[in-house]
C-alpha cells in the first residue's frame, strides 16, 4: 500500500499516541520478537524514521537499518531504502524521535506525581497558564493554583507570581 508512505505527522505531534488497545497489543507483540537490545533501541525511537506517524511494530516486525554506523528502525521494507537515501536526514529524524519519546516519558512521570483528579485537569489544560508554549510536566510536576473560582496549572513555581499578579490575563 503506497498511501502509507505519505508524509506523516510532525515528530512530537499529539497524533503520536496509540489509543486502540488491540493495536497496542499487536505492536507490543511485534516489538517482543526483537532481541532485548533491539527492542530497547526501537522503544526509544518508537516511530519509523521515514513515516514518523507510523508506530514501530504496527506493520509487523520493525526492521533495523544501519545508517552511518548507527542503528535506526523502519516500519517496513518499503521504508528501508528511503532511510538510506539521505543518511543525515534519517539520523536527524531518529534523534528527534528519541528526544520526543524521552520528553513524553518525563512528562508522564511528572504528571503521575499529581492526584488522579489533578492529573486529569492538568492533562486537559495541557500547557502552562502563563508560559503558554510550555507543556505541563516538562519542568517537573505542574503547580496547581486557584485564581478566584478557577483552578489552573503552571509549569513551575516561577510562574506563580506572574499568574497571581494579573489573574484576568492568566485566565484570558
PDB file of C-alpha atoms in Angstrom:
ATOM      1  CA  UNK A   1       0.000   0.000   0.000  1.00  0.00           C
ATOM      2  CA  UNK A   2       1.797   3.109  -1.218  1.00  0.00           C
ATOM      3  CA  UNK A   3      -0.520   5.505   0.649  1.00  0.00           C
ATOM      4  CA  UNK A   4       1.115   4.697   3.971  1.00  0.00           C
ATOM      5  CA  UNK A   5       4.363   6.210   2.686  1.00  0.00           C
ATOM      6  CA  UNK A   6       2.923   9.734   2.532  1.00  0.00           C
ATOM      7  CA  UNK A   7       4.481  12.329   4.785  1.00  0.00           C
ATOM      8  CA  UNK A   8       3.219  11.793   8.319  1.00  0.00           C
ATOM      9  CA  UNK A   9       2.605  13.959  11.339  1.00  0.00           C
ATOM     10  CA  UNK A  10       5.496  16.009  12.584  1.00  0.00           C
ATOM     11  CA  UNK A  11       7.677  14.482  15.245  1.00  0.00           C
ATOM     12  CA  UNK A  12       6.196  15.041  18.674  1.00  0.00           C
ATOM     13  CA  UNK A  13       2.707  15.980  17.478  1.00  0.00           C
ATOM     14  CA  UNK A  14      -0.172  14.748  19.632  1.00  0.00           C
ATOM     15  CA  UNK A  15      -1.174  12.294  16.865  1.00  0.00           C
ATOM     16  CA  UNK A  16       1.635  10.067  18.078  1.00  0.00           C
ATOM     17  CA  UNK A  17      -0.480   8.228  20.652  1.00  0.00           C
ATOM     18  CA  UNK A  18      -1.765   4.722  20.051  1.00  0.00           C
ATOM     19  CA  UNK A  19      -5.202   4.694  21.646  1.00  0.00           C
ATOM     20  CA  UNK A  20      -6.537   1.371  20.438  1.00  0.00           C
ATOM     21  CA  UNK A  21      -5.706  -1.423  22.897  1.00  0.00           C
ATOM     22  CA  UNK A  22      -5.773  -4.114  20.207  1.00  0.00           C
ATOM     23  CA  UNK A  23      -3.306  -2.134  18.090  1.00  0.00           C
ATOM     24  CA  UNK A  24      -1.108  -1.556  21.159  1.00  0.00           C
ATOM     25  CA  UNK A  25      -1.100  -5.311  21.881  1.00  0.00           C
ATOM     26  CA  UNK A  26      -0.114  -6.050  18.261  1.00  0.00           C
ATOM     27  CA  UNK A  27       2.710  -3.518  18.465  1.00  0.00           C
ATOM     28  CA  UNK A  28       3.961  -4.975  21.759  1.00  0.00           C
ATOM     29  CA  UNK A  29       3.857  -8.499  20.307  1.00  0.00           C
ATOM     30  CA  UNK A  30       5.912  -7.423  17.283  1.00  0.00           C
ATOM     31  CA  UNK A  31       8.411  -5.489  19.392  1.00  0.00           C
ATOM     32  CA  UNK A  32       8.661  -8.557  21.628  1.00  0.00           C
ATOM     33  CA  UNK A  33      10.106 -10.504  18.686  1.00  0.00           C
ATOM     34  CA  UNK A  34      13.181  -8.256  18.635  1.00  0.00           C
ATOM     35  CA  UNK A  35      16.307  -9.030  20.643  1.00  0.00           C
ATOM     36  CA  UNK A  36      16.324  -7.276  24.036  1.00  0.00           C
ATOM     37  CA  UNK A  37      18.922  -4.760  22.762  1.00  0.00           C
ATOM     38  CA  UNK A  38      16.976  -4.022  19.555  1.00  0.00           C
ATOM     39  CA  UNK A  39      13.703  -3.789  21.472  1.00  0.00           C
ATOM     40  CA  UNK A  40      15.262  -1.152  23.751  1.00  0.00           C
ATOM     41  CA  UNK A  41      16.518   0.831  20.735  1.00  0.00           C
ATOM     42  CA  UNK A  42      13.186   0.539  18.912  1.00  0.00           C
ATOM     43  CA  UNK A  43      11.226   1.536  22.033  1.00  0.00           C
ATOM     44  CA  UNK A  44      13.447   4.604  22.472  1.00  0.00           C
ATOM     45  CA  UNK A  45      12.684   5.605  18.850  1.00  0.00           C
ATOM     46  CA  UNK A  46       9.019   4.462  18.890  1.00  0.00           C
ATOM     47  CA  UNK A  47       8.211   5.576  15.313  1.00  0.00           C
ATOM     48  CA  UNK A  48       9.539   4.825  11.834  1.00  0.00           C
ATOM     49  CA  UNK A  49      12.294   7.241  10.733  1.00  0.00           C
ATOM     50  CA  UNK A  50      10.663   7.584   7.295  1.00  0.00           C
ATOM     51  CA  UNK A  51       6.966   7.626   8.238  1.00  0.00           C
ATOM     52  CA  UNK A  52       7.164   9.413  11.554  1.00  0.00           C
ATOM     53  CA  UNK A  53       3.483   8.821  12.340  1.00  0.00           C
ATOM     54  CA  UNK A  54       3.808   5.026  11.996  1.00  0.00           C
ATOM     55  CA  UNK A  55       4.472   3.260  15.313  1.00  0.00           C
ATOM     56  CA  UNK A  56       7.190   0.646  15.076  1.00  0.00           C
ATOM     57  CA  UNK A  57       5.523  -2.762  15.225  1.00  0.00           C
ATOM     58  CA  UNK A  58       2.220  -1.583  13.729  1.00  0.00           C
ATOM     59  CA  UNK A  59       3.056  -3.136  10.353  1.00  0.00           C
ATOM     60  CA  UNK A  60       4.828  -6.229  11.625  1.00  0.00           C
ATOM     61  CA  UNK A  61       8.367  -6.735  12.846  1.00  0.00           C
ATOM     62  CA  UNK A  62      10.317  -3.447  12.675  1.00  0.00           C
ATOM     63  CA  UNK A  63      13.422  -3.589  10.508  1.00  0.00           C
ATOM     64  CA  UNK A  64      16.793  -2.443  11.790  1.00  0.00           C
ATOM     65  CA  UNK A  65      18.801  -0.372   9.321  1.00  0.00           C
ATOM     66  CA  UNK A  66      22.406   0.676   9.871  1.00  0.00           C
ATOM     67  CA  UNK A  67      22.901   4.287   8.744  1.00  0.00           C
ATOM     68  CA  UNK A  68      26.456   5.617   9.074  1.00  0.00           C
ATOM     69  CA  UNK A  69      27.197   3.004  11.768  1.00  0.00           C
ATOM     70  CA  UNK A  70      24.049   3.900  13.744  1.00  0.00           C
ATOM     71  CA  UNK A  71      21.087   1.571  14.147  1.00  0.00           C
ATOM     72  CA  UNK A  72      17.678   3.028  13.327  1.00  0.00           C
ATOM     73  CA  UNK A  73      14.351   1.311  12.771  1.00  0.00           C
ATOM     74  CA  UNK A  74      11.797   1.451   9.989  1.00  0.00           C
ATOM     75  CA  UNK A  75       8.264   0.099   9.912  1.00  0.00           C
ATOM     76  CA  UNK A  76       8.569  -1.942   6.712  1.00  0.00           C
ATOM     77  CA  UNK A  77      10.724  -2.915   3.734  1.00  0.00           C
ATOM     78  CA  UNK A  78       9.265  -0.023   1.726  1.00  0.00           C
ATOM     79  CA  UNK A  79      10.917   2.436   4.108  1.00  0.00           C
ATOM     80  CA  UNK A  80      14.257   0.645   4.227  1.00  0.00           C
ATOM     81  CA  UNK A  81      15.672   2.180   1.034  1.00  0.00           C
ATOM     82  CA  UNK A  82      14.224   5.604   1.795  1.00  0.00           C
ATOM     83  CA  UNK A  83      16.033   5.608   5.142  1.00  0.00           C
ATOM     84  CA  UNK A  84      19.355   5.021   3.368  1.00  0.00           C
ATOM     85  CA  UNK A  85      18.793   7.637   0.640  1.00  0.00           C
ATOM     86  CA  UNK A  86      19.530  10.633   2.901  1.00  0.00           C
ATOM     87  CA  UNK A  87      21.589   9.454   5.900  1.00  0.00           C
ATOM     88  CA  UNK A  88      21.847  12.903   7.516  1.00  0.00           C
ATOM     89  CA  UNK A  89      18.075  13.414   7.383  1.00  0.00           C
ATOM     90  CA  UNK A  90      17.433   9.883   8.664  1.00  0.00           C
ATOM     91  CA  UNK A  91      19.786  10.290  11.624  1.00  0.00           C
ATOM     92  CA  UNK A  92      18.367  13.733  12.453  1.00  0.00           C
ATOM     93  CA  UNK A  93      14.839  12.303  12.372  1.00  0.00           C
ATOM     94  CA  UNK A  94      15.867   9.395  14.605  1.00  0.00           C
ATOM     95  CA  UNK A  95      17.364  11.859  17.107  1.00  0.00           C
ATOM     96  CA  UNK A  96      14.136  13.930  17.090  1.00  0.00           C
ATOM     97  CA  UNK A  97      12.037  10.807  17.621  1.00  0.00           C
ATOM     98  CA  UNK A  98      14.194   9.665  20.558  1.00  0.00           C
ATOM     99  CA  UNK A  99      14.032  13.161  22.096  1.00  0.00           C
ATOM    100  CA  UNK A 100      10.228  13.230  21.742  1.00  0.00           C
ATOM    101  CA  UNK A 101       9.926   9.796  23.398  1.00  0.00           C
ATOM    102  CA  UNK A 102      12.208  10.942  26.234  1.00  0.00           C
ATOM    103  CA  UNK A 103      10.153  14.113  26.737  1.00  0.00           C
ATOM    104  CA  UNK A 104       6.862  12.166  26.766  1.00  0.00           C
ATOM    105  CA  UNK A 105       8.338   9.762  29.336  1.00  0.00           C
ATOM    106  CA  UNK A 106       9.399  12.668  31.573  1.00  0.00           C
ATOM    107  CA  UNK A 107       6.015  14.394  31.219  1.00  0.00           C
ATOM    108  CA  UNK A 108       4.168  11.183  32.109  1.00  0.00           C
ATOM    109  CA  UNK A 109       6.382  10.676  35.170  1.00  0.00           C
ATOM    110  CA  UNK A 110       5.784  14.255  36.341  1.00  0.00           C
ATOM    111  CA  UNK A 111       2.041  14.089  35.714  1.00  0.00           C
ATOM    112  CA  UNK A 112       1.909  10.798  37.650  1.00  0.00           C
ATOM    113  CA  UNK A 113       3.018  12.732  40.749  1.00  0.00           C
ATOM    114  CA  UNK A 114      -0.341  14.564  40.756  1.00  0.00           C
ATOM    115  CA  UNK A 115      -3.523  13.145  42.262  1.00  0.00           C
ATOM    116  CA  UNK A 116      -5.696  11.367  39.670  1.00  0.00           C
ATOM    117  CA  UNK A 117      -8.221  14.235  39.596  1.00  0.00           C
ATOM    118  CA  UNK A 118      -5.495  16.900  39.309  1.00  0.00           C
ATOM    119  CA  UNK A 119      -3.719  14.850  36.645  1.00  0.00           C
ATOM    120  CA  UNK A 120      -6.923  14.728  34.586  1.00  0.00           C
ATOM    121  CA  UNK A 121      -7.304  18.514  34.838  1.00  0.00           C
ATOM    122  CA  UNK A 122      -3.619  19.184  34.053  1.00  0.00           C
ATOM    123  CA  UNK A 123      -3.679  16.870  31.032  1.00  0.00           C
ATOM    124  CA  UNK A 124      -6.848  18.606  29.784  1.00  0.00           C
ATOM    125  CA  UNK A 125      -5.197  22.026  30.224  1.00  0.00           C
ATOM    126  CA  UNK A 126      -2.020  20.812  28.514  1.00  0.00           C
ATOM    127  CA  UNK A 127       0.070  23.992  28.716  1.00  0.00           C
ATOM    128  CA  UNK A 128       1.140  26.415  31.438  1.00  0.00           C
ATOM    129  CA  UNK A 129      -1.388  29.206  32.023  1.00  0.00           C
ATOM    130  CA  UNK A 130       1.470  31.772  31.987  1.00  0.00           C
ATOM    131  CA  UNK A 131       4.121  30.339  29.662  1.00  0.00           C
ATOM    132  CA  UNK A 132       1.547  29.150  27.142  1.00  0.00           C
ATOM    133  CA  UNK A 133       4.120  27.413  24.931  1.00  0.00           C
ATOM    134  CA  UNK A 134       5.393  25.224  27.800  1.00  0.00           C
ATOM    135  CA  UNK A 135       3.734  21.839  28.131  1.00  0.00           C
ATOM    136  CA  UNK A 136       2.760  20.969  31.658  1.00  0.00           C
ATOM    137  CA  UNK A 137       5.075  18.325  33.084  1.00  0.00           C
ATOM    138  CA  UNK A 138       8.182  19.389  31.137  1.00  0.00           C
ATOM    139  CA  UNK A 139       9.627  21.254  34.130  1.00  0.00           C
ATOM    140  CA  UNK A 140       8.592  18.900  36.909  1.00  0.00           C
ATOM    141  CA  UNK A 141       5.152  18.249  38.355  1.00  0.00           C
ATOM    142  CA  UNK A 142       2.713  21.044  37.427  1.00  0.00           C
ATOM    143  CA  UNK A 143       1.861  23.553  40.145  1.00  0.00           C
ATOM    144  CA  UNK A 144      -1.860  23.895  40.941  1.00  0.00           C
ATOM    145  CA  UNK A 145      -3.116  27.345  41.927  1.00  0.00           C
ATOM    146  CA  UNK A 146      -6.521  28.947  42.446  1.00  0.00           C
ATOM    147  CA  UNK A 147      -7.281  32.241  40.736  1.00  0.00           C
ATOM    148  CA  UNK A 148     -10.636  33.348  42.085  1.00  0.00           C
ATOM    149  CA  UNK A 149     -13.001  30.470  41.412  1.00  0.00           C
ATOM    150  CA  UNK A 150     -10.749  28.991  38.697  1.00  0.00           C
ATOM    151  CA  UNK A 151      -8.096  26.328  39.180  1.00  0.00           C
ATOM    152  CA  UNK A 152      -5.159  26.436  36.793  1.00  0.00           C
ATOM    153  CA  UNK A 153      -1.839  24.662  36.486  1.00  0.00           C
ATOM    154  CA  UNK A 154       1.531  26.255  35.929  1.00  0.00           C
ATOM    155  CA  UNK A 155       4.734  24.747  34.592  1.00  0.00           C
ATOM    156  CA  UNK A 156       6.791  25.884  37.590  1.00  0.00           C
ATOM    157  CA  UNK A 157       6.833  27.976  40.757  1.00  0.00           C
ATOM    158  CA  UNK A 158       8.466  30.871  38.896  1.00  0.00           C
ATOM    159  CA  UNK A 159       5.195  31.430  37.001  1.00  0.00           C
ATOM    160  CA  UNK A 160       3.112  31.792  40.163  1.00  0.00           C
ATOM    161  CA  UNK A 161       3.963  35.489  40.731  1.00  0.00           C
ATOM    162  CA  UNK A 162       3.016  36.362  37.136  1.00  0.00           C
ATOM    163  CA  UNK A 163      -0.209  34.341  37.341  1.00  0.00           C
ATOM    164  CA  UNK A 164      -1.365  35.948  40.578  1.00  0.00           C
ATOM    165  CA  UNK A 165      -0.228  39.485  39.614  1.00  0.00           C
ATOM    166  CA  UNK A 166      -2.760  39.625  36.778  1.00  0.00           C
ATOM    167  CA  UNK A 167      -5.333  36.821  37.169  1.00  0.00           C
ATOM    168  CA  UNK A 168      -7.519  38.136  34.316  1.00  0.00           C
ATOM    169  CA  UNK A 169      -4.615  37.976  31.872  1.00  0.00           C
ATOM    170  CA  UNK A 170      -3.712  34.486  33.132  1.00  0.00           C
ATOM    171  CA  UNK A 171      -7.285  33.255  32.738  1.00  0.00           C
ATOM    172  CA  UNK A 172      -7.845  35.129  29.472  1.00  0.00           C
TER     173      UNK A 172
END
